[in-house]
PDB file of C-alpha atoms in Angstrom:
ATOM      1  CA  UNK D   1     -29.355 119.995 159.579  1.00 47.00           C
ATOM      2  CA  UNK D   2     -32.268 117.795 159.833  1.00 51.00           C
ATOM      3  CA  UNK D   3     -35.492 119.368 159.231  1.00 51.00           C
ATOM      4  CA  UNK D   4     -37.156 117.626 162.348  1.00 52.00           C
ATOM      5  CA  UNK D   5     -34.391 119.621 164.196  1.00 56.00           C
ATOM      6  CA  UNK D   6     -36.821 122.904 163.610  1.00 77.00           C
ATOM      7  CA  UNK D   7     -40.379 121.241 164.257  1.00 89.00           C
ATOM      8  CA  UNK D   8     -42.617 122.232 167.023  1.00 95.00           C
ATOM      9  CA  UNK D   9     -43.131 119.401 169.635  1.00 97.00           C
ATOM     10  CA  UNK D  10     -46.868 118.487 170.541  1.00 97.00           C
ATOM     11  CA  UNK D  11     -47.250 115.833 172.704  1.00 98.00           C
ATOM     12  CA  UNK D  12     -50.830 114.806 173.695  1.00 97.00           C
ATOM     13  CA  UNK D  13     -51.476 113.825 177.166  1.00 96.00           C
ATOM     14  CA  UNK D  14     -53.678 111.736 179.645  1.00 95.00           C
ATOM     15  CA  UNK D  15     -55.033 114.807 181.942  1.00 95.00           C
ATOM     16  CA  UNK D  16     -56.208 117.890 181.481  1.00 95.00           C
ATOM     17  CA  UNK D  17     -52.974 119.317 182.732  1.00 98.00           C
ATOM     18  CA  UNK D  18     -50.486 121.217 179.896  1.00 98.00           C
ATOM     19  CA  UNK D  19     -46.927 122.285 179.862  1.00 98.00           C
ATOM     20  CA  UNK D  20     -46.293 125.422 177.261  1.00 98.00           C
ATOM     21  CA  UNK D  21     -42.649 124.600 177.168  1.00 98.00           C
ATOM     22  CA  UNK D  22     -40.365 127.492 175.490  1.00 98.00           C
ATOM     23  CA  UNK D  23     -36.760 127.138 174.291  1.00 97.00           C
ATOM     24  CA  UNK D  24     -33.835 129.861 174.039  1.00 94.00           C
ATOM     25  CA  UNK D  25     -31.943 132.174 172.060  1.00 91.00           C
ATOM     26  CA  UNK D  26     -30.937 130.830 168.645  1.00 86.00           C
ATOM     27  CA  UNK D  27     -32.007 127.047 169.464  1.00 88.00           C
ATOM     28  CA  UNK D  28     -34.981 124.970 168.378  1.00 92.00           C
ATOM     29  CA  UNK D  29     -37.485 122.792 170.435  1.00 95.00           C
ATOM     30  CA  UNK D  30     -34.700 120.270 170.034  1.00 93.00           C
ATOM     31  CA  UNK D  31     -32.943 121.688 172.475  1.00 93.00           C
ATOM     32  CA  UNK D  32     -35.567 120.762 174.926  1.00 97.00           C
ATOM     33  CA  UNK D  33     -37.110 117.700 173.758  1.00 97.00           C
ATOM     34  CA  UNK D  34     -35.838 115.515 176.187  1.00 98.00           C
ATOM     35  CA  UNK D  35     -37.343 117.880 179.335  1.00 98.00           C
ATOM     36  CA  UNK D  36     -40.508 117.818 177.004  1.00 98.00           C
ATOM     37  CA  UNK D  37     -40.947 113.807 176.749  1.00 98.00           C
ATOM     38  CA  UNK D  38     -40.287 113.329 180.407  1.00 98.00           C
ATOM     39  CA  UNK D  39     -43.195 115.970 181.057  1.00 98.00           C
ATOM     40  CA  UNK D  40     -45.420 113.738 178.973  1.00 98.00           C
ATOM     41  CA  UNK D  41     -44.846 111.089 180.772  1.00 98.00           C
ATOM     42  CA  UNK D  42     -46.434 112.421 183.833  1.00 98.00           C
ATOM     43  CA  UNK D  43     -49.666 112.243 182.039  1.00 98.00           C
ATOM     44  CA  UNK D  44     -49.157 116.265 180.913  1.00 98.00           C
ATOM     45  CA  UNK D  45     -50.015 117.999 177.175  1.00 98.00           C
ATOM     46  CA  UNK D  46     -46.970 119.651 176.540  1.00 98.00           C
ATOM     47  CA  UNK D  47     -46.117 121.959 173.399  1.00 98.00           C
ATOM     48  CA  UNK D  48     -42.631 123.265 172.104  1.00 98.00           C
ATOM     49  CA  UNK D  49     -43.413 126.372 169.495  1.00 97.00           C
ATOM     50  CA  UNK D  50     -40.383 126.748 167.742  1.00 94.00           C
ATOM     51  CA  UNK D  51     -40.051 130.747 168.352  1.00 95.00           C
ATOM     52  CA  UNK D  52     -40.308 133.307 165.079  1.00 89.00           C
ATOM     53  CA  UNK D  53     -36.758 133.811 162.787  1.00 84.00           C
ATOM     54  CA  UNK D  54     -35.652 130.191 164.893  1.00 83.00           C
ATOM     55  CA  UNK D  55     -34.524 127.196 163.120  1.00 74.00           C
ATOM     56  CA  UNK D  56     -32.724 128.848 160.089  1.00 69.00           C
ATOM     57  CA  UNK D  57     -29.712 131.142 159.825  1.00 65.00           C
ATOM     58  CA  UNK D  58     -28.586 134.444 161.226  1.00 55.00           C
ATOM     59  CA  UNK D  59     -30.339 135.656 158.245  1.00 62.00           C
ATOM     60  CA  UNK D  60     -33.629 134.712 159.396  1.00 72.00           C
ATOM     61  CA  UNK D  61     -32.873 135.460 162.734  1.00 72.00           C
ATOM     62  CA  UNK D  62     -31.418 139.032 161.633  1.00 65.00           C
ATOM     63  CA  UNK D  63     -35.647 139.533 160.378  1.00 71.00           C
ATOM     64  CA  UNK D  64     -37.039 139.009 163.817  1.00 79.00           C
ATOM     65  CA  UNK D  65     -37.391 140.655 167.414  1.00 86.00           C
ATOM     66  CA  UNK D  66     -38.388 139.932 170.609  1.00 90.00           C
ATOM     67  CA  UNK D  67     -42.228 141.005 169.944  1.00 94.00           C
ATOM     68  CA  UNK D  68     -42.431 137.918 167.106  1.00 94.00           C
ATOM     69  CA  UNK D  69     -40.485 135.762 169.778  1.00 94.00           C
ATOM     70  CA  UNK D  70     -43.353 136.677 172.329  1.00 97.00           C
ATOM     71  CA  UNK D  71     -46.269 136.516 169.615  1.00 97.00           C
ATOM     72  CA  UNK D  72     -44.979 132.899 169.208  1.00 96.00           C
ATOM     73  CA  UNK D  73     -45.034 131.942 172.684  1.00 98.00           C
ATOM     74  CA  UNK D  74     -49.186 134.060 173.068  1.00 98.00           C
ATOM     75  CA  UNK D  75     -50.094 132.037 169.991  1.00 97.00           C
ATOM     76  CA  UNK D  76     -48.639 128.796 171.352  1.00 98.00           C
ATOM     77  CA  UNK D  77     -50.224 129.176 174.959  1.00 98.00           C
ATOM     78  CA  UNK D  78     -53.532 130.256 173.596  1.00 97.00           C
ATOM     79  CA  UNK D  79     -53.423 126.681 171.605  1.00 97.00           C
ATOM     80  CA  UNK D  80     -52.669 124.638 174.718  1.00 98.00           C
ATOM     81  CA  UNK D  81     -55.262 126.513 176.601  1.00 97.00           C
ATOM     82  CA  UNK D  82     -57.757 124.874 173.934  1.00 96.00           C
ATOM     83  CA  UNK D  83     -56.946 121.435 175.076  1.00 95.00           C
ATOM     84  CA  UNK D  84     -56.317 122.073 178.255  1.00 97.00           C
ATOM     85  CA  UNK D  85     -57.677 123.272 182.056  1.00 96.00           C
ATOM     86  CA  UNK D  86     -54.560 124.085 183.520  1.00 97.00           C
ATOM     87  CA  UNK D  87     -51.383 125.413 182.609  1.00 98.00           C
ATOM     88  CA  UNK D  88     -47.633 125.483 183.319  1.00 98.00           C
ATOM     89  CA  UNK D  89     -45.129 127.665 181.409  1.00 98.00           C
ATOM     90  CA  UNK D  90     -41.260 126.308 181.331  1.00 98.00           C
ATOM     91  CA  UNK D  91     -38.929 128.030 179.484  1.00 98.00           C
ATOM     92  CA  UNK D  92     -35.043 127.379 178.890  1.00 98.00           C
ATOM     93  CA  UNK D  93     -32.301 130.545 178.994  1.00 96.00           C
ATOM     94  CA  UNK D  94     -34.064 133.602 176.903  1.00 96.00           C
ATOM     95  CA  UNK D  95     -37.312 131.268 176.927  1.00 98.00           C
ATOM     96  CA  UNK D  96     -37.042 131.858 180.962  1.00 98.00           C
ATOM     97  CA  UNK D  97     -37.325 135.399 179.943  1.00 98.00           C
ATOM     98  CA  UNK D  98     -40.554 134.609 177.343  1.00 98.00           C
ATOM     99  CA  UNK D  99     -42.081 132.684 180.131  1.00 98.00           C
ATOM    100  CA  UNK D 100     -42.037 135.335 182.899  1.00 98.00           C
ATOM    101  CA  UNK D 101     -42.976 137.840 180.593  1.00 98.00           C
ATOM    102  CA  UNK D 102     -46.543 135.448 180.293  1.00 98.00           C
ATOM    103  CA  UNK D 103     -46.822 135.351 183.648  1.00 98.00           C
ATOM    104  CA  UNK D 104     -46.801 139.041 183.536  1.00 98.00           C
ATOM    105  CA  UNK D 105     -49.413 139.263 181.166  1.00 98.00           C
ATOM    106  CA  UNK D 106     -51.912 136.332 182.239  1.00 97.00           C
ATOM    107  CA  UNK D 107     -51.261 136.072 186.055  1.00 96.00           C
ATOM    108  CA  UNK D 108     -54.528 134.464 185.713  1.00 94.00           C
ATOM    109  CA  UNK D 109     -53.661 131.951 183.400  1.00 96.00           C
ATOM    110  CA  UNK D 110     -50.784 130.343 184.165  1.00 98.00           C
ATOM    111  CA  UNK D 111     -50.629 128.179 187.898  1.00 98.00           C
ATOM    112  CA  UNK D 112     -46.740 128.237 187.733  1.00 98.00           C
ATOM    113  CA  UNK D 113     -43.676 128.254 185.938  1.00 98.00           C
ATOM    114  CA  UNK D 114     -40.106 126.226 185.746  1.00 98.00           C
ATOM    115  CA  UNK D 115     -37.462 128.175 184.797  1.00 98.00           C
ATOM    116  CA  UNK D 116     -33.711 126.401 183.524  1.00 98.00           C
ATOM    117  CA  UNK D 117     -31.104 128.695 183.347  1.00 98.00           C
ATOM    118  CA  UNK D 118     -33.156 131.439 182.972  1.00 98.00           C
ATOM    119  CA  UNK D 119     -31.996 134.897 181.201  1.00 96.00           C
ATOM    120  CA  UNK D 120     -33.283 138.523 182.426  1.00 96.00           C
ATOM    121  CA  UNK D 121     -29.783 140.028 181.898  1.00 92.00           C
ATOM    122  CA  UNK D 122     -26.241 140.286 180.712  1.00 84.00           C
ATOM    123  CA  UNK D 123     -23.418 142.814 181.696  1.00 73.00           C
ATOM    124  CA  UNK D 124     -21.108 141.144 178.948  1.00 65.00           C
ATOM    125  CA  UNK D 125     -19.781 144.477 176.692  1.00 58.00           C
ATOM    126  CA  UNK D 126     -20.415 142.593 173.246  1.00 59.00           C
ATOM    127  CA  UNK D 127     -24.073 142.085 174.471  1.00 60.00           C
ATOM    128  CA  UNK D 128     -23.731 146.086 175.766  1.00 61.00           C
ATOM    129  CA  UNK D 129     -22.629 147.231 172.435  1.00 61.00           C
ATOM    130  CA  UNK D 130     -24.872 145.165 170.317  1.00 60.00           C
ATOM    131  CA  UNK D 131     -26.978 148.120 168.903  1.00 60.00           C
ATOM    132  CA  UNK D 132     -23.708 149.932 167.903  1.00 60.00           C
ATOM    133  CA  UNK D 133     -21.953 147.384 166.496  1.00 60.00           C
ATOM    134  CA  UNK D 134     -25.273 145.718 164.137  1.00 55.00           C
ATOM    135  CA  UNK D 135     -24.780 148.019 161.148  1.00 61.00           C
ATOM    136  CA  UNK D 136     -20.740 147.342 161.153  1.00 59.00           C
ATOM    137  CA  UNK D 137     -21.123 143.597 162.438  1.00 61.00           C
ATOM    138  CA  UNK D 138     -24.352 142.396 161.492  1.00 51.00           C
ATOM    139  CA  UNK D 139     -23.823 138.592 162.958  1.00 52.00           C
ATOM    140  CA  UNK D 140     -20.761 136.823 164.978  1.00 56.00           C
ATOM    141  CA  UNK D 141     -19.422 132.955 165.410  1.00 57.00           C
ATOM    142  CA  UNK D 142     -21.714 131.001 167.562  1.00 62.00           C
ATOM    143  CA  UNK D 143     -19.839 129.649 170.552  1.00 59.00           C
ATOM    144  CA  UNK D 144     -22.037 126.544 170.088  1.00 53.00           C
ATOM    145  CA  UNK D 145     -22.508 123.884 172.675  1.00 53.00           C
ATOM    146  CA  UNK D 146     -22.276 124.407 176.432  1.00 57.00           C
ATOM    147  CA  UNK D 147     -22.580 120.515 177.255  1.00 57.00           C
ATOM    148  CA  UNK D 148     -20.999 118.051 179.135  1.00 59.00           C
ATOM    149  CA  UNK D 149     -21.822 115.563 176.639  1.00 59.00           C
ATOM    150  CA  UNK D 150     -20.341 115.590 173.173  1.00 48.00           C
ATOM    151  CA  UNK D 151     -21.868 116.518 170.188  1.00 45.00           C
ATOM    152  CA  UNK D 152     -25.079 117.874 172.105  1.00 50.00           C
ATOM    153  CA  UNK D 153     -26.350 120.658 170.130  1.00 49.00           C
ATOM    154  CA  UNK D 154     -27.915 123.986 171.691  1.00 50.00           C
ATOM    155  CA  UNK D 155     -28.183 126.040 168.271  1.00 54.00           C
ATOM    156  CA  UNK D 156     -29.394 125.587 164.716  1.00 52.00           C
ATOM    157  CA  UNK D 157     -26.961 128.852 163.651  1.00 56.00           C
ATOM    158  CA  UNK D 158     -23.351 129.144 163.123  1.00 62.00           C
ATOM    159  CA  UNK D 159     -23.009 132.580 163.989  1.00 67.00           C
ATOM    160  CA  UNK D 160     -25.482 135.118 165.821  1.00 69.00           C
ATOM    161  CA  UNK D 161     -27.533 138.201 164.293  1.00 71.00           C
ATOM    162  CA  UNK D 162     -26.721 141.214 166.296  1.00 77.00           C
ATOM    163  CA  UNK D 163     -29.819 142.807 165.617  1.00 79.00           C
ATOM    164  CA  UNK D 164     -31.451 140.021 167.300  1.00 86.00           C
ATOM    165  CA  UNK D 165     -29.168 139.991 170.091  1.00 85.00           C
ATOM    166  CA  UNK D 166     -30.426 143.679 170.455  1.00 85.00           C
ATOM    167  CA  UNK D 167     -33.981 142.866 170.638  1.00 89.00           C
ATOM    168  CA  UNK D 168     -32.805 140.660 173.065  1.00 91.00           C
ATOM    169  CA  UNK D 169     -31.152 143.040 175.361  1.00 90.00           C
ATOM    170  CA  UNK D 170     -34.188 144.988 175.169  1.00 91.00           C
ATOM    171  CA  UNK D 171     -36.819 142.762 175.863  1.00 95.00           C
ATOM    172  CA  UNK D 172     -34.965 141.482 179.472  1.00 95.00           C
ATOM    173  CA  UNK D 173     -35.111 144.934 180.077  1.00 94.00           C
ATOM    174  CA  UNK D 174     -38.902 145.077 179.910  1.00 97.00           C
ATOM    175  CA  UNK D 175     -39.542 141.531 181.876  1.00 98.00           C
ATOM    176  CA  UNK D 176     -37.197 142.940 184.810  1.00 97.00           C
ATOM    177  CA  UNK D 177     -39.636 145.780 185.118  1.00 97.00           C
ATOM    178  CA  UNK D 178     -42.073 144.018 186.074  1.00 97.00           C
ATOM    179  CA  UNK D 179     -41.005 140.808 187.871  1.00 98.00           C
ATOM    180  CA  UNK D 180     -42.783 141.689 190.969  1.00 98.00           C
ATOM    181  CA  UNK D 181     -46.865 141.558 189.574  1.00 98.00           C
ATOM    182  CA  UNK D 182     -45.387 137.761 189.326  1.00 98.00           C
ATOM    183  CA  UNK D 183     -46.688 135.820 192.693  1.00 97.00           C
ATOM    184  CA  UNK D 184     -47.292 132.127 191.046  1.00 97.00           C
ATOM    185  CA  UNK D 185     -45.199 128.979 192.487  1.00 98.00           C
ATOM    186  CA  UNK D 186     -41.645 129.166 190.568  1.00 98.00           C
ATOM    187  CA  UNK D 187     -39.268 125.999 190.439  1.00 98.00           C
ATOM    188  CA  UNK D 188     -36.223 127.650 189.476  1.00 98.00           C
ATOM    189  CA  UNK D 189     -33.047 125.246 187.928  1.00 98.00           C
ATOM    190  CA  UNK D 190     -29.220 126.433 187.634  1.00 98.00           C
ATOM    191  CA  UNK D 191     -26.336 125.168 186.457  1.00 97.00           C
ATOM    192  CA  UNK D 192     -23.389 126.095 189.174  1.00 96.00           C
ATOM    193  CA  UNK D 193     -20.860 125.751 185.989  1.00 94.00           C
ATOM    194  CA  UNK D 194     -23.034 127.683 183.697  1.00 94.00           C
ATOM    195  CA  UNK D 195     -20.611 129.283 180.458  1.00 89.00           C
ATOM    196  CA  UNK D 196     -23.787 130.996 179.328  1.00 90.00           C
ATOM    197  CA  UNK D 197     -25.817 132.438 181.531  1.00 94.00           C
ATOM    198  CA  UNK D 198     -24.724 133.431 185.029  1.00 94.00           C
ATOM    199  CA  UNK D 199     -26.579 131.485 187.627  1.00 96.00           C
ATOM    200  CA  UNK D 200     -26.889 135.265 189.561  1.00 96.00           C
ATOM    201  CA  UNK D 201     -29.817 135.784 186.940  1.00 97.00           C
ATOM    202  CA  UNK D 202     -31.728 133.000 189.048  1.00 98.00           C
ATOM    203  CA  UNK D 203     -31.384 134.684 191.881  1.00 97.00           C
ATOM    204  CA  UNK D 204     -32.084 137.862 190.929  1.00 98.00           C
ATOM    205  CA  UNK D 205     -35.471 136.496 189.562  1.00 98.00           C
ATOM    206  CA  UNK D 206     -35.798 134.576 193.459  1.00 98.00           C
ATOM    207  CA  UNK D 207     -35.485 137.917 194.788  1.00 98.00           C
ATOM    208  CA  UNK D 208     -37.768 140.184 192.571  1.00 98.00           C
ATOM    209  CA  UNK D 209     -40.634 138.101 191.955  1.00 98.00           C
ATOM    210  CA  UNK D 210     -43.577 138.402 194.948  1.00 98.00           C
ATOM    211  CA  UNK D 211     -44.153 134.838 195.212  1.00 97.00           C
ATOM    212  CA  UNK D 212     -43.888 133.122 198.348  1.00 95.00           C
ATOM    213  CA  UNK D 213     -43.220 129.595 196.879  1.00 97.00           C
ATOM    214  CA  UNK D 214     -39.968 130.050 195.387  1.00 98.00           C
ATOM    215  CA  UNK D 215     -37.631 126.776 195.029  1.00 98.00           C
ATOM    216  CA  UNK D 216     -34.372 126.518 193.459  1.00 98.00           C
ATOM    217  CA  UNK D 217     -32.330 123.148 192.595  1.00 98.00           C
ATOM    218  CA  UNK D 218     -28.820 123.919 191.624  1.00 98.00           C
ATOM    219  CA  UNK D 219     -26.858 120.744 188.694  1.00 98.00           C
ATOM    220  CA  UNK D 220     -23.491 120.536 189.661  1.00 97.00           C
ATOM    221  CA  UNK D 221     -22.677 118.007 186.596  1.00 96.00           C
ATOM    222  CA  UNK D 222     -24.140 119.629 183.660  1.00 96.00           C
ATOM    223  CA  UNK D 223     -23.606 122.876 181.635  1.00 95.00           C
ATOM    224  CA  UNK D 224     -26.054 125.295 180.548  1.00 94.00           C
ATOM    225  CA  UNK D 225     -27.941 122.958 178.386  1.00 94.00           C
ATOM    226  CA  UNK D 226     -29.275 120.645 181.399  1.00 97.00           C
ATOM    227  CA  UNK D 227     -31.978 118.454 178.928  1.00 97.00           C
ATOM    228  CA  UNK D 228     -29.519 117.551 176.552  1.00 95.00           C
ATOM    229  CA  UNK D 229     -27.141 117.191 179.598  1.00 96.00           C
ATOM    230  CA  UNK D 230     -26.109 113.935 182.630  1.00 96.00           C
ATOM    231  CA  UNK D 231     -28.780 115.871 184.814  1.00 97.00           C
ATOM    232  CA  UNK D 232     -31.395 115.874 181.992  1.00 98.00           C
ATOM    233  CA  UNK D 233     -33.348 112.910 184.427  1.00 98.00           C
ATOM    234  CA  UNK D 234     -33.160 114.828 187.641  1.00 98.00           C
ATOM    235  CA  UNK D 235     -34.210 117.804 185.932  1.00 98.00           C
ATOM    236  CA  UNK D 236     -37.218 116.141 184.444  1.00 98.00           C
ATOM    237  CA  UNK D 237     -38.192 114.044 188.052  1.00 98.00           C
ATOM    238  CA  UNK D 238     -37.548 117.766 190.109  1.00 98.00           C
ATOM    239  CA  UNK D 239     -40.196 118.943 186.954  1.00 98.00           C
ATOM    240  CA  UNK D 240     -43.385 116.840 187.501  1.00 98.00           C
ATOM    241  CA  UNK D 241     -42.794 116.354 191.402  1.00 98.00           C
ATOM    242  CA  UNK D 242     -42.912 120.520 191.201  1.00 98.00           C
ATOM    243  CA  UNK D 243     -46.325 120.373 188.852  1.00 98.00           C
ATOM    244  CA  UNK D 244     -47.615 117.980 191.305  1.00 97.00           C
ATOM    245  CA  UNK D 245     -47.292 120.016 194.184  1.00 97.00           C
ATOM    246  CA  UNK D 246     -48.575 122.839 193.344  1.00 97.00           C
ATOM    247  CA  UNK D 247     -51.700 120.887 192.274  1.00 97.00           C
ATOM    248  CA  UNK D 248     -51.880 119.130 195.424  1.00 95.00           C
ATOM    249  CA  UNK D 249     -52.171 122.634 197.071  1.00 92.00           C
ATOM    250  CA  UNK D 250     -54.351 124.134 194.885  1.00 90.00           C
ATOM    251  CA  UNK D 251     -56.857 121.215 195.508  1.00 86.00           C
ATOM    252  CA  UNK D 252     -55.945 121.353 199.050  1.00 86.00           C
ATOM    253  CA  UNK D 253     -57.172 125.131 199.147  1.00 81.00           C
ATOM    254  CA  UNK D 254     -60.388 124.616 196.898  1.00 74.00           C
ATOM    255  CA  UNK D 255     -61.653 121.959 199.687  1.00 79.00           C
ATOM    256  CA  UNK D 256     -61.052 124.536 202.331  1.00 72.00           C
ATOM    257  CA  UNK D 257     -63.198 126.835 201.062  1.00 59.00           C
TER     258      UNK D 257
END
């Protein structure tokens, strides 16, 4: 693999506006890069950490847990908060999950979030059994892409750390909790044909958060992987038409007072 495959993404921008953009479980910030260009070229400052244990093997990825995944994401939002005045969190599949759990933390902080594919749980039984099975079957094959378009890549691994998947399975746990202290605009994307993630973890999100500007836009032609997808342009126009919304009314609502 490439090494540029693992690097971070920071793009610079023309306002004063940033996207903290977060990819999933097992991938890299080349899983996203497309979604993060096309944010950039709205004028925003968008960074893509690449999320602790990422990038490498199983091996690697056996070494981390969710607290270095969200010490990643703090690190990387504390960063853009440096260069910017206002922020947006979008995360992709488990970096739905690292997003929301921000938003729990620094309600303050963050004016909204986009969330593709989004992951706060999984009833699967290999998912369910993951802490039993780690010291017997410490990794299994990666299923790989889950793409309409060939040789689109959603993982740097070739097969998946249990252990990790563990941490996994407990951090969702922790960001379902407390999905209702979330009341910030959400734009919300799912893949109806999703081999991944179930698009019923969308909805579940719709229902628990407390915000009362929820929107959801459902691809019907691509996978799980939307920005590496045939909707990655939608997906990116439905983005920045979403940022500059909730701008609008936040503008809208500091003249009114």
């Amino acid at each position: 693999m490439k090494p540029e495959f693992y690097e971070p993404i920071m793009l610079g921008g023309s306002n004063k506006v940033g996207v903290l953009l977060i990819h999933g479980f097992t991938g890299t910030p080349k899983s996203v890069e497309p979604w993060a260009y096309g944010l950039n070229s709205a004028g925003f400052t968008v960074h893509v950490p690449r999320l602790a244990g990422h990038g490498s093997d199983w091996r690697e990825m056996r070494k981390s847990h969710w607290g270095q995944w969200l010490d990643s994401v703090d690190e990387a939002l504390k960063n853009l908060a440096e260069n910017v005045d206002e922020i947006f969190v979008a995360g992709f599949s488990m970096g739905g999950a690292l997003a929301l759990r921000l938003a729990e933390i620094y309600p303050e902080r963050i004016l909204g979030l986009l969330l593709l594919n989004p992951t706060i749980y999984d009833n699967h039984i290999r998912m369910k059994l993951s802490k039993v099975l780690a010291p017997i079957i410490p990794s299994l094959k990666s299923e790989g892409t889950d793409v309409a378009k060939p040789g689109a890549l959603i993982t740097s691994q070739q097969r998946i750390s249990l252990h990790a998947a563990n941490s996994l399975h407990k951090f969702r746990n922790i960001v379902r909790k407390e999905l209702s202290s979330i009341n910030m605009p959400i734009k919300i994307f799912l893949s109806r044909q999703d081999h991944v993630v179930p698009p019923s973890n969308g909805l579940l999100i719709a229902n628990s958060v407390s915000s009362e500007n929820v929107e959801i836009t459902y691809f019907s032609r691509s996978y799980h992987v939307v920005a590496l997808d045939y909707e990655a342009e939608e997906l990116i126009n439905e983005s920045n038409a979403f940022i500059g919304r909730v701008l609008e009314q936040i503008n809208e609502n500091s003249l009114n007072v």
